[in-house]
Short mmCIF file of C-alpha atoms in Angstrom, two decimals:
data_model
loop_
_atom_site.label_atom_id
_atom_site.label_comp_id
_atom_site.label_asym_id
_atom_site.label_seq_id
_atom_site.Cartn_x
_atom_site.Cartn_y
_atom_site.Cartn_z
CA MET A 1 34.36 12.29 36.78
CA ASN A 2 34.49 11.14 33.45
CA THR A 3 31.01 9.45 32.52
CA THR A 4 32.10 8.47 28.88
CA LYS A 5 32.55 4.67 28.34
CA LYS A 6 34.28 2.73 25.90
CA PRO A 7 32.15 -0.68 25.62
CA LYS A 8 34.40 -3.92 25.26
CA THR A 9 31.14 -6.50 24.95
CA ALA A 10 27.71 -6.85 23.26
CA LEU A 11 24.79 -9.04 23.26
CA ILE A 12 22.47 -8.92 20.41
CA SER A 13 19.09 -10.71 20.26
CA VAL A 14 16.95 -9.37 17.42
CA PHE A 15 13.70 -10.61 15.53
CA ASN A 16 14.35 -8.07 12.79
CA LYS A 17 17.89 -8.29 11.19
CA ASP A 18 17.25 -5.53 8.38
CA GLY A 19 19.87 -3.06 9.08
CA LEU A 20 21.94 -5.11 11.53
CA ALA A 21 24.71 -5.69 9.37
CA PRO A 22 26.52 -2.32 9.69
CA ILE A 23 26.37 -2.47 13.11
CA VAL A 24 27.66 -5.93 13.65
CA LYS A 25 30.80 -5.38 11.14
CA LYS A 26 31.24 -1.77 13.17
CA LEU A 27 31.38 -3.44 16.60
CA ALA A 28 33.82 -5.70 14.80
CA ALA A 29 35.90 -3.06 13.87
CA LEU A 30 36.14 -1.84 17.31
CA ASN A 31 37.16 -5.06 18.80
CA ILE A 32 33.97 -5.35 20.66
CA GLU A 33 33.25 -8.96 21.61
CA ILE A 34 29.96 -10.46 20.61
CA TYR A 35 27.59 -12.67 22.52
CA SER A 36 24.32 -13.47 20.79
CA THR A 37 21.54 -16.25 20.30
CA GLY A 38 19.62 -18.53 17.78
CA GLY A 39 19.08 -16.80 14.33
CA THR A 40 21.03 -13.67 15.25
CA GLU A 41 24.02 -15.78 16.07
CA LYS A 42 23.44 -17.46 12.74
CA PHE A 43 23.32 -14.17 10.97
CA ILE A 44 25.89 -12.79 12.32
CA LYS A 45 28.64 -15.93 11.82
CA ASN A 46 27.12 -15.70 7.93
CA LEU A 47 28.87 -12.43 7.89
CA GLY A 48 32.19 -13.71 8.73
CA ILE A 49 32.26 -12.19 12.29
CA ASN A 50 33.41 -13.91 15.43
CA VAL A 51 30.54 -14.18 18.08
CA ILE A 52 30.17 -16.29 21.10
CA PRO A 53 26.88 -18.33 21.69
CA VAL A 54 24.98 -17.32 24.64
CA GLU A 55 24.93 -21.19 25.54
CA ASP A 56 28.69 -21.24 25.71
CA LEU A 57 28.06 -18.42 28.06
CA THR A 58 25.35 -20.10 30.26
CA SER A 59 25.96 -23.85 29.58
CA TYR A 60 22.18 -24.15 28.92
CA PRO A 61 20.50 -24.74 25.77
CA SER A 62 17.64 -22.83 24.14
CA ILE A 63 14.65 -24.69 25.69
CA LEU A 64 11.08 -24.98 25.32
CA GLY A 65 10.51 -24.10 21.74
CA GLY A 66 13.02 -20.92 22.33
CA ARG A 67 10.77 -19.29 25.06
CA VAL A 68 14.13 -19.66 27.51
CA LYS A 69 17.52 -18.45 25.79
CA THR A 70 18.62 -15.43 27.60
CA LEU A 71 16.77 -15.62 31.06
CA HIS A 72 19.79 -16.67 33.01
CA PRO A 73 22.35 -14.93 35.86
CA LYS A 74 25.42 -15.28 33.59
CA VAL A 75 23.27 -12.87 31.25
CA PHE A 76 21.65 -10.60 33.43
CA GLY A 77 24.41 -10.55 36.07
CA GLY A 78 26.54 -8.85 33.22
CA ILE A 79 24.19 -6.45 32.32
CA LEU A 80 22.96 -5.22 35.72
CA ALA A 81 26.35 -5.00 37.33
CA ARG A 82 27.19 -1.79 38.70
CA ARG A 83 30.57 -1.22 37.71
CA GLU A 84 31.60 1.32 40.60
CA ASN A 85 30.12 -1.31 43.46
CA ALA A 86 33.03 -3.46 44.40
CA GLU A 87 30.40 -6.28 45.78
CA ASP A 88 29.07 -6.33 42.24
CA LEU A 89 32.39 -6.73 40.48
CA SER A 90 33.41 -9.37 42.96
CA GLN A 91 30.30 -11.57 42.31
CA LEU A 92 31.05 -11.02 38.87
CA ALA A 93 34.54 -12.53 39.54
CA THR A 94 33.33 -15.21 41.43
CA TYR A 95 30.57 -16.74 39.13
CA LYS A 96 33.04 -15.72 35.78
CA ILE A 97 30.14 -13.37 34.68
CA PRO A 98 31.46 -10.84 31.89
CA GLU A 99 30.34 -7.29 32.05
CA ILE A 100 28.04 -6.59 28.84
CA ASP A 101 28.40 -3.37 27.92
CA ILE A 102 25.64 -2.83 24.84
CA VAL A 103 22.38 -4.42 24.61
CA ILE A 104 20.75 -5.09 21.00
CA VAL A 105 17.16 -6.28 20.88
CA ASP A 106 14.51 -5.82 18.60
CA LEU A 107 11.14 -7.65 19.91
CA TYR A 108 8.82 -10.33 18.31
CA PRO A 109 6.25 -8.35 16.37
CA PHE A 110 3.22 -8.65 18.51
CA GLU A 111 1.02 -5.79 16.70
CA LYS A 112 1.65 -7.36 13.29
CA THR A 113 0.93 -10.71 14.37
CA VAL A 114 -2.40 -9.48 15.75
CA GLU A 115 -3.46 -7.44 12.74
CA SER A 116 -2.43 -10.45 10.89
CA GLY A 117 -5.43 -12.24 12.03
CA ALA A 118 -3.51 -14.92 13.52
CA SER A 119 -4.63 -17.25 15.96
CA GLU A 120 -4.80 -16.72 19.58
CA GLN A 121 -1.71 -19.54 20.12
CA GLU A 122 0.31 -17.59 17.26
CA ILE A 123 -0.12 -14.23 19.03
CA ILE A 124 0.37 -15.74 22.50
CA GLU A 125 3.97 -16.97 21.18
CA LYS A 126 4.92 -13.43 19.75
CA ILE A 127 4.83 -12.20 23.43
CA ASP A 128 8.42 -11.58 23.98
CA ILE A 129 9.67 -12.70 27.54
CA GLY A 130 13.42 -12.27 27.10
CA GLY A 131 13.97 -9.38 24.85
CA ILE A 132 11.67 -7.40 27.08
CA SER A 133 13.51 -8.44 30.40
CA LEU A 134 17.19 -7.51 28.55
CA ILE A 135 15.73 -4.36 27.48
CA ARG A 136 14.38 -3.43 30.85
CA ALA A 137 17.64 -4.45 32.63
CA ALA A 138 19.89 -2.96 30.18
CA ALA A 139 17.91 0.68 30.58
CA LYS A 140 17.90 0.19 34.05
CA ASN A 141 21.62 0.06 34.52
CA PHE A 142 22.34 3.32 31.74
CA LYS A 143 24.87 4.54 33.99
CA ASP A 144 27.14 1.76 32.34
CA VAL A 145 25.06 -0.05 29.62
CA ILE A 146 23.47 1.00 26.55
CA CYS A 147 20.52 -0.52 25.16
CA VAL A 148 19.28 -0.07 21.71
CA SER A 149 15.80 -1.70 21.70
CA SER A 150 14.22 -1.15 18.14
CA ILE A 151 15.41 -1.63 14.43
CA ASN A 152 14.24 1.99 14.38
CA GLN A 153 17.13 3.10 16.28
CA TYR A 154 19.75 1.27 14.31
CA GLU A 155 20.91 4.23 12.47
CA ASP A 156 21.32 6.57 15.27
CA PHE A 157 23.47 3.65 17.20
CA GLU A 158 25.82 3.15 14.27
CA LYS A 159 26.12 6.86 13.73
CA LEU A 160 26.75 7.11 17.53
CA LEU A 161 29.54 4.71 17.10
CA SER A 162 31.27 5.90 14.14
CA GLU A 163 31.37 9.54 15.60
CA ASN A 164 33.03 8.93 18.68
CA ASN A 165 35.44 5.78 17.94
CA GLY A 166 32.89 3.82 19.99
CA GLU A 167 33.02 5.94 23.28
CA ILE A 168 29.72 6.71 24.54
CA SER A 169 28.45 9.37 27.12
CA LEU A 170 26.25 8.98 29.90
CA GLU A 171 23.86 11.22 28.38
CA ASN A 172 23.57 9.07 25.18
CA ARG A 173 23.01 6.27 27.42
CA LYS A 174 20.24 7.68 29.58
CA ALA A 175 18.85 9.18 25.87
CA PHE A 176 18.64 5.18 24.75
CA ALA A 177 17.36 4.02 28.01
CA ALA A 178 14.52 6.46 27.68
CA LYS A 179 13.48 5.41 24.41
CA ALA A 180 13.85 1.52 25.46
CA PHE A 181 11.48 2.11 28.40
CA ALA A 182 8.81 3.57 25.80
CA VAL A 183 9.50 0.68 23.87
CA SER A 184 8.64 -1.39 26.53
CA SER A 185 5.90 0.24 27.91
CA ASN A 186 4.34 0.52 24.35
CA TYR A 187 4.72 -3.29 23.79
CA ASP A 188 2.99 -3.84 27.10
CA THR A 189 0.20 -1.89 26.32
CA ALA A 190 -0.38 -3.39 23.07
CA ILE A 191 -0.58 -6.91 24.88
CA PHE A 192 -2.45 -5.25 27.59
CA HIS A 193 -5.31 -4.52 24.82
CA TYR A 194 -5.26 -7.54 23.12
CA LEU A 195 -6.01 -9.57 26.35
CA ASN A 196 -8.41 -6.78 28.02
CA LYS A 197 -11.81 -7.55 27.56
CA ASN A 198 -13.57 -5.89 30.43
CA GLU A 199 -12.06 -2.05 30.23
CA THR A 200 -10.68 -2.65 33.62
CA ALA A 201 -8.03 0.05 33.14
CA PHE A 202 -6.62 2.78 30.65
CA ARG A 203 -3.63 2.56 28.87
CA ALA A 204 -2.41 4.51 25.77
CA SER A 205 0.74 4.70 23.96
CA PHE A 206 1.77 6.23 20.85
CA ASP A 207 5.70 6.06 19.72
CA THR A 208 5.65 8.70 17.38
CA VAL A 209 5.29 12.56 18.98
CA SER A 210 5.03 15.58 16.73
CA THR A 211 5.86 19.07 17.74
CA LEU A 212 3.77 21.70 16.98
CA ARG A 213 4.35 25.27 16.64
CA TYR A 214 1.89 25.81 19.66
CA GLY A 215 -1.40 24.66 21.23
CA GLU A 216 -4.72 26.15 20.65
CA ASN A 217 -3.13 29.74 21.56
CA PRO A 218 0.56 30.86 20.95
CA HIS A 219 1.17 30.69 24.91
CA GLN A 220 0.35 27.04 25.18
CA LYS A 221 2.68 24.09 24.35
CA GLY A 222 1.26 21.64 21.79
CA LEU A 223 2.45 17.97 20.64
CA PHE A 224 1.01 15.43 18.48
CA TYR A 225 1.19 11.77 19.56
CA GLY A 226 0.23 9.71 16.40
CA ASN A 227 1.40 8.91 12.90
CA LEU A 228 -0.39 11.20 10.63
CA ASN A 229 1.30 9.20 7.80
CA ASP A 230 -0.84 6.18 8.28
CA LEU A 231 -3.98 8.28 7.72
CA PHE A 232 -2.34 11.18 4.85
CA ASP A 233 0.12 11.60 2.13
CA LYS A 234 1.18 15.09 2.81
CA LEU A 235 2.04 16.89 -0.71
CA HIS A 236 2.61 20.58 0.02
CA GLY A 237 2.26 23.21 2.69
CA LYS A 238 3.52 24.31 5.98
CA GLU A 239 3.24 22.06 9.00
CA LEU A 240 -0.31 21.23 10.44
CA SER A 241 -0.95 23.28 13.68
CA TYR A 242 -2.92 22.14 16.68
CA ASN A 243 -5.93 24.04 15.29
CA ASN A 244 -5.38 22.53 12.07
CA LEU A 245 -5.39 18.65 13.56
CA LEU A 246 -8.81 19.71 15.53
CA ASP A 247 -10.63 20.83 12.03
CA VAL A 248 -8.93 18.24 10.11
CA ASP A 249 -10.14 15.60 12.10
CA ALA A 250 -13.69 17.28 12.29
CA ALA A 251 -13.39 17.37 8.31
CA VAL A 252 -12.25 13.47 8.00
CA ASN A 253 -15.30 12.46 10.02
CA LEU A 254 -17.93 14.73 8.62
CA MET A 255 -16.89 13.74 5.03
CA ASN A 256 -16.79 10.26 6.29
CA GLU A 257 -20.56 10.39 6.25
CA PHE A 258 -20.61 10.95 2.27
CA LYS A 259 -17.40 8.65 1.29
CA ASN A 260 -19.18 7.00 -0.91
CA ASP A 261 -21.99 9.33 -2.48
CA THR A 262 -21.91 11.82 -5.32
CA PRO A 263 -19.41 14.29 -5.44
CA THR A 264 -19.47 16.07 -2.19
CA PHE A 265 -17.57 19.19 -0.82
CA ALA A 266 -17.60 20.36 2.85
CA ILE A 267 -15.84 23.47 3.99
CA LEU A 268 -15.02 23.46 7.82
CA LYS A 269 -14.02 26.04 10.69
CA HIS A 270 -13.73 25.79 14.09
CA ASN A 271 -14.88 22.12 13.95
CA ASN A 272 -18.06 23.14 12.37
CA ALA A 273 -19.27 22.90 8.55
CA CYS A 274 -19.94 26.40 7.30
CA GLY A 275 -20.38 25.12 3.32
CA LEU A 276 -21.67 21.20 2.36
CA ALA A 277 -22.78 20.41 -0.92
CA GLN A 278 -23.44 17.40 -3.29
CA ARG A 279 -23.57 17.66 -7.00
CA ASP A 280 -23.28 15.91 -10.01
CA THR A 281 -20.13 17.63 -10.56
CA LEU A 282 -17.22 18.75 -7.69
CA LYS A 283 -16.77 21.98 -9.30
CA GLN A 284 -20.22 22.85 -8.77
CA ALA A 285 -19.99 21.13 -5.09
CA TYR A 286 -17.79 23.09 -4.27
CA ILE A 287 -19.06 26.69 -5.51
CA ASP A 288 -22.50 25.45 -3.83
CA ALA A 289 -20.66 24.37 -0.39
CA LEU A 290 -19.04 27.75 -0.34
CA ALA A 291 -21.97 29.86 -1.24
CA GLY A 292 -23.19 28.60 2.35
CA ASP A 293 -20.76 30.77 4.02
CA PRO A 294 -18.43 32.66 1.90
CA THR A 295 -17.08 34.71 4.75
CA SER A 296 -16.45 32.06 7.53
CA ALA A 297 -14.60 29.95 4.32
CA PHE A 298 -11.92 32.52 4.71
CA GLY A 299 -9.11 30.19 6.63
CA GLY A 300 -11.24 27.17 6.51
CA VAL A 301 -10.34 23.45 6.20
CA LEU A 302 -11.57 22.20 2.73
CA ILE A 303 -12.45 18.51 2.26
CA SER A 304 -13.66 16.27 -0.96
CA ASN A 305 -15.01 12.65 -1.52
CA LYS A 306 -13.76 12.59 -4.86
CA GLU A 307 -10.47 13.18 -6.71
CA ILE A 308 -10.14 17.32 -7.23
CA ASP A 309 -9.72 18.35 -10.75
CA VAL A 310 -8.23 20.96 -12.64
CA ALA A 311 -11.86 22.92 -12.73
CA THR A 312 -12.44 22.75 -9.15
CA ALA A 313 -8.83 23.36 -8.08
CA THR A 314 -9.08 26.45 -10.12
CA GLU A 315 -11.95 27.80 -8.18
CA ILE A 316 -10.42 26.52 -4.91
CA HIS A 317 -7.23 28.81 -5.60
CA LYS A 318 -9.22 32.30 -5.45
CA LEU A 319 -10.20 31.35 -1.62
CA PHE A 320 -7.40 31.63 1.09
CA CYS A 321 -7.51 28.13 3.12
CA GLU A 322 -5.55 26.37 5.50
CA VAL A 323 -6.11 22.70 4.26
CA VAL A 324 -7.34 20.74 1.40
CA ILE A 325 -8.10 17.06 1.54
CA ALA A 326 -9.31 14.64 -0.99
CA PRO A 327 -8.79 11.18 -1.79
CA SER A 328 -6.43 12.19 -4.95
CA TYR A 329 -5.69 15.36 -7.33
CA SER A 330 -5.01 15.56 -11.11
CA ASN A 331 -1.82 16.59 -11.76
CA GLU A 332 -2.89 19.74 -12.98
CA ALA A 333 -5.11 20.59 -9.99
CA LEU A 334 -1.86 20.10 -7.59
CA ALA A 335 -0.15 22.27 -9.57
CA ILE A 336 -2.78 24.84 -9.08
CA LEU A 337 -3.06 24.38 -5.48
CA LYS A 338 0.44 24.46 -4.98
CA GLY A 339 0.67 27.93 -5.79
CA LYS A 340 0.27 29.19 -2.48
CA LYS A 341 3.42 27.98 -0.45
CA ASN A 342 2.06 27.81 3.00
CA ARG A 343 -1.55 25.65 1.80
CA ILE A 344 -1.28 22.47 3.18
CA ILE A 345 -2.41 19.81 0.72
CA LEU A 346 -3.30 16.32 1.90
CA ILE A 347 -4.46 12.88 0.29
CA GLN A 348 -6.50 10.92 2.80
CA LYS A 349 -5.82 7.50 2.72
CA ASN A 350 -8.52 4.63 2.68
CA VAL A 351 -7.88 3.70 6.28
CA GLN A 352 -10.53 3.35 8.82
CA LEU A 353 -10.88 5.46 11.58
CA PRO A 354 -10.24 4.23 15.41
CA ASN A 355 -13.81 3.36 16.94
CA ALA A 356 -12.60 4.38 20.40
CA GLN A 357 -12.47 8.08 21.53
CA TYR A 358 -10.69 9.39 24.23
CA ARG A 359 -10.59 13.07 25.83
CA THR A 360 -9.17 14.60 29.14
CA ALA A 361 -11.73 15.79 31.97
CA LEU A 362 -10.95 17.21 35.10
CA ASN A 363 -8.25 14.40 36.71
CA GLY A 364 -9.19 11.86 34.77
CA ILE A 365 -9.78 10.42 30.90
CA LEU A 366 -13.11 9.93 29.40
CA PHE A 367 -14.05 7.16 26.86
CA GLN A 368 -17.01 6.56 24.50
CA ASP A 369 -17.16 4.46 21.26
CA ARG A 370 -17.25 6.34 18.02
CA ASN A 371 -21.01 7.56 16.99
CA ASN A 372 -21.25 5.19 14.19
CA LYS A 373 -24.94 5.34 13.96
CA THR A 374 -26.30 7.40 10.84
CA ASP A 375 -29.78 8.21 10.34
CA ASN A 376 -31.63 6.25 7.34
CA GLN A 377 -34.95 5.14 6.10
CA SER A 378 -34.91 2.21 8.20
CA ILE A 379 -34.46 3.51 11.46
CA VAL A 380 -37.14 6.54 11.39
CA THR A 381 -40.87 6.67 12.48
CA LYS A 382 -43.21 8.92 11.00
CA ALA A 383 -44.51 11.28 13.92
CA THR A 384 -47.19 13.40 11.87
CA ASP A 385 -50.26 12.54 9.48
CA LYS A 386 -48.10 14.16 6.80
CA SER A 387 -45.13 12.43 4.94
CA PRO A 388 -42.06 13.72 3.66
CA THR A 389 -41.69 13.27 -0.09
CA ASP A 390 -38.45 10.89 -1.21
CA LYS A 391 -37.17 14.27 -2.16
CA GLU A 392 -37.23 15.74 0.86
CA LEU A 393 -36.19 12.72 2.83
CA ASP A 394 -32.73 12.88 0.90
CA ASP A 395 -32.47 16.61 2.06
CA LEU A 396 -33.53 15.28 5.63
CA PHE A 397 -31.03 12.71 5.80
CA PHE A 398 -28.35 15.12 4.25
CA ALA A 399 -29.14 17.40 6.73
CA SER A 400 -28.82 14.89 9.63
CA LYS A 401 -25.25 14.06 8.87
CA ILE A 402 -24.02 17.53 8.96
CA CYS A 403 -26.32 17.90 12.29
CA LYS A 404 -24.24 14.67 13.71
CA HIS A 405 -21.10 16.24 13.15
CA THR A 406 -21.88 19.92 14.76
CA LYS A 407 -21.40 21.53 18.05
CA SER A 408 -24.65 21.14 20.35
CA ASN A 409 -26.94 22.58 20.32
CA THR A 410 -27.79 22.86 16.83
CA ILE A 411 -30.08 23.11 14.01
CA VAL A 412 -29.21 22.50 10.56
CA LEU A 413 -31.26 24.10 7.26
CA ALA A 414 -30.53 22.46 4.11
CA LYS A 415 -32.19 22.35 0.88
CA ASN A 416 -31.73 20.67 -2.66
CA LYS A 417 -28.52 18.99 -0.53
CA GLN A 418 -26.95 22.22 0.16
CA LEU A 419 -26.44 23.50 3.49
CA PHE A 420 -27.86 26.63 3.94
CA ALA A 421 -27.06 27.43 7.13
CA SER A 422 -26.40 25.80 11.13
CA GLY A 423 -27.06 27.22 14.36
CA THR A 424 -24.06 25.78 16.63
CA GLY A 425 -22.49 25.77 20.15
CA GLN A 426 -25.95 27.58 21.22
CA THR A 427 -27.16 27.10 24.83
CA SER A 428 -30.69 27.00 23.73
CA ARG A 429 -32.06 25.04 20.62
CA VAL A 430 -34.26 27.91 20.06
CA ASP A 431 -31.21 30.32 19.69
CA ALA A 432 -29.63 27.59 17.28
CA LEU A 433 -32.63 27.79 15.06
CA ASN A 434 -32.96 31.74 15.07
CA GLN A 435 -28.94 31.64 14.25
CA ALA A 436 -29.52 29.36 11.17
CA ILE A 437 -32.41 31.46 10.26
CA GLU A 438 -30.55 34.54 10.45
CA LYS A 439 -27.52 33.33 8.75
CA ALA A 440 -29.50 32.04 5.94
CA LYS A 441 -30.86 34.99 4.96
CA HIS A 442 -27.77 37.00 5.62
CA PHE A 443 -26.41 35.03 2.82
CA GLY A 444 -29.62 35.28 0.45
CA PHE A 445 -31.39 31.40 0.71
CA ASN A 446 -34.90 31.37 0.19
CA LEU A 447 -35.92 29.09 3.22
CA SER A 448 -39.23 27.97 1.48
CA GLU A 449 -38.85 24.17 1.43
CA ALA A 450 -35.99 23.92 3.11
CA VAL A 451 -35.48 20.87 5.77
CA MET A 452 -34.58 21.34 9.52
CA ALA A 453 -32.50 18.66 11.16
CA SER A 454 -32.03 18.83 15.07
CA ASP A 455 -29.46 17.28 17.26
CA ALA A 456 -32.14 16.64 20.13
CA PHE A 457 -35.46 16.46 20.73
CA PHE A 458 -37.87 19.56 21.30
CA PRO A 459 -39.06 20.04 24.50
CA PHE A 460 -41.47 22.73 23.14
CA PRO A 461 -43.38 23.46 20.33
CA ASP A 462 -41.71 26.61 19.53
CA CYS A 463 -38.86 25.58 17.31
CA VAL A 464 -41.19 23.83 14.58
CA GLU A 465 -43.33 27.29 15.07
CA ILE A 466 -40.25 29.39 14.08
CA ALA A 467 -39.53 26.82 11.36
CA HIS A 468 -42.90 27.13 9.85
CA ASN A 469 -43.19 31.10 10.11
CA VAL A 470 -40.08 30.94 7.54
CA GLY A 471 -41.55 28.36 5.17
CA ILE A 472 -39.64 25.29 6.48
CA ASP A 473 -42.29 22.51 6.94
CA THR A 474 -40.33 19.51 6.74
CA ILE A 475 -38.31 18.14 9.97
CA ILE A 476 -36.29 15.46 11.30
CA GLN A 477 -35.51 15.18 15.07
CA PRO A 478 -34.65 12.31 17.71
CA GLY A 479 -38.07 12.47 19.46
CA GLY A 480 -38.15 11.15 23.20
CA SER A 481 -39.36 14.31 25.14
CA ILE A 482 -42.44 13.92 27.11
CA LYS A 483 -43.81 17.09 25.53
CA ASP A 484 -43.25 15.78 21.93
CA GLN A 485 -47.26 15.64 21.16
CA LEU A 486 -47.23 19.44 21.41
CA SER A 487 -44.58 19.47 18.24
CA ILE A 488 -46.74 16.69 16.77
CA ASP A 489 -49.92 18.75 17.05
CA TYR A 490 -48.45 22.00 15.81
CA CYS A 491 -47.24 20.13 12.74
CA ASN A 492 -50.44 18.48 11.90
CA LYS A 493 -52.39 21.88 12.65
CA ASN A 494 -50.24 23.42 10.07
CA LYS A 495 -49.65 20.56 7.26
CA MET A 496 -45.95 19.68 8.32
CA SER A 497 -44.09 16.69 8.18
CA MET A 498 -41.86 15.34 10.69
CA ILE A 499 -40.27 12.09 11.23
CA PHE A 500 -38.10 10.75 14.38
CA THR A 501 -35.26 9.29 14.30
CA GLY A 502 -34.74 7.69 18.02
CA THR A 503 -31.38 8.61 18.04
CA ARG A 504 -29.59 11.73 19.78
CA HIS A 505 -26.57 13.01 18.16
CA PHE A 506 -25.17 15.79 20.89
CA LYS A 507 -21.83 16.83 20.06
CA HIS A 508 -19.22 18.40 22.58
#
């Protein structure tokens, strides 16, 4: 059976008229009869093309300030009628309802109205009723009707009409129906999020999807739902992989802690910082970040809080790295970094990161607010007799920011605003500390007068004792253990300083 159909009629009701004119002209050239409403009808008339007002079909004017225009059996009957069903066709003839073969809709811009800060009344008026109903009806009856449900589909639809002299296959009608339900579900999700204040249900919707080379491993399928162009301008390199995206996410979140600070450079591997430093120049910040672990930096993700200049780019170019991220690049620096054809170069836009965080767990979804709490002078309490110096406090807060973005259990060692080493993802806090100490010594760091940060409290004094034995006498930790006093007593006995933040920073 031939499932290709040549449409005879079209109903057009759109908010955004951009790009509509070529489609209307093509429909007219194919002798397709056009029905329309309100502003769209005027737009078509101004093109000098015949158009039938929907009011002439329904014998009802647009009422309630435009809230009701197309919601009528003579419209929806023509869309939903099953062309192979004799009873449906008989009813169309009885009630003088024309078949409608094409429905073109572009919905009221609800999300943009919300983002504009408009009043609640203005926002509610941008909840499209007629348009969403037309989309669902046309998409449901894809066996006979094609639904163009967004301005983003105009170009593809025009091409479809041109290539086949107006004939449209069932495969294409079904594909456009899938897009239509994606549009309608995304629209309803946006309205739900606006109205839902009690978190009674979970809904997520993304219009943009990218097919990745593979998932975490080559045998796994990988997709990214979301629009990376909202966050980055990609200047060069291969496509971002699944693992790249996880590392880029970790890098962006970490550097957000240092966004307005002096030149800061970080190097990440497997979502953890393996190097980070703050210096007077970005070049030196990079060199000292690399010194933290030049082995792990191979194939890593690099991120800066300042424009990358030619001096820094020259140093970076000596390293094989997957991704470089910065707010901007000098022309000379960019030319150098493009010297490796696969190196991904991103400009990070000044966009606020989403506050909501989701991840799958078992047969459901976990939600939490972003960890927006950063340790600082105003929230800490002195736990020991000895107080940290101002310089030590600077290093403590520096280390604490890194600790917050490192996999638990973690211990971070730093000095002079340079990451010396971290113990990451250990089942024991003692193991995390020993890992950090061993690593720092391996790369030649002198731990005397370094500081230590922990993402959670010390249940026993073993960690402060181990730290003291290698020359670390300044500590920041959340506190809150029923045995805090044991660690405090050891610190006081050995003239160490320790401050409590009262905030745990687990990261799993």
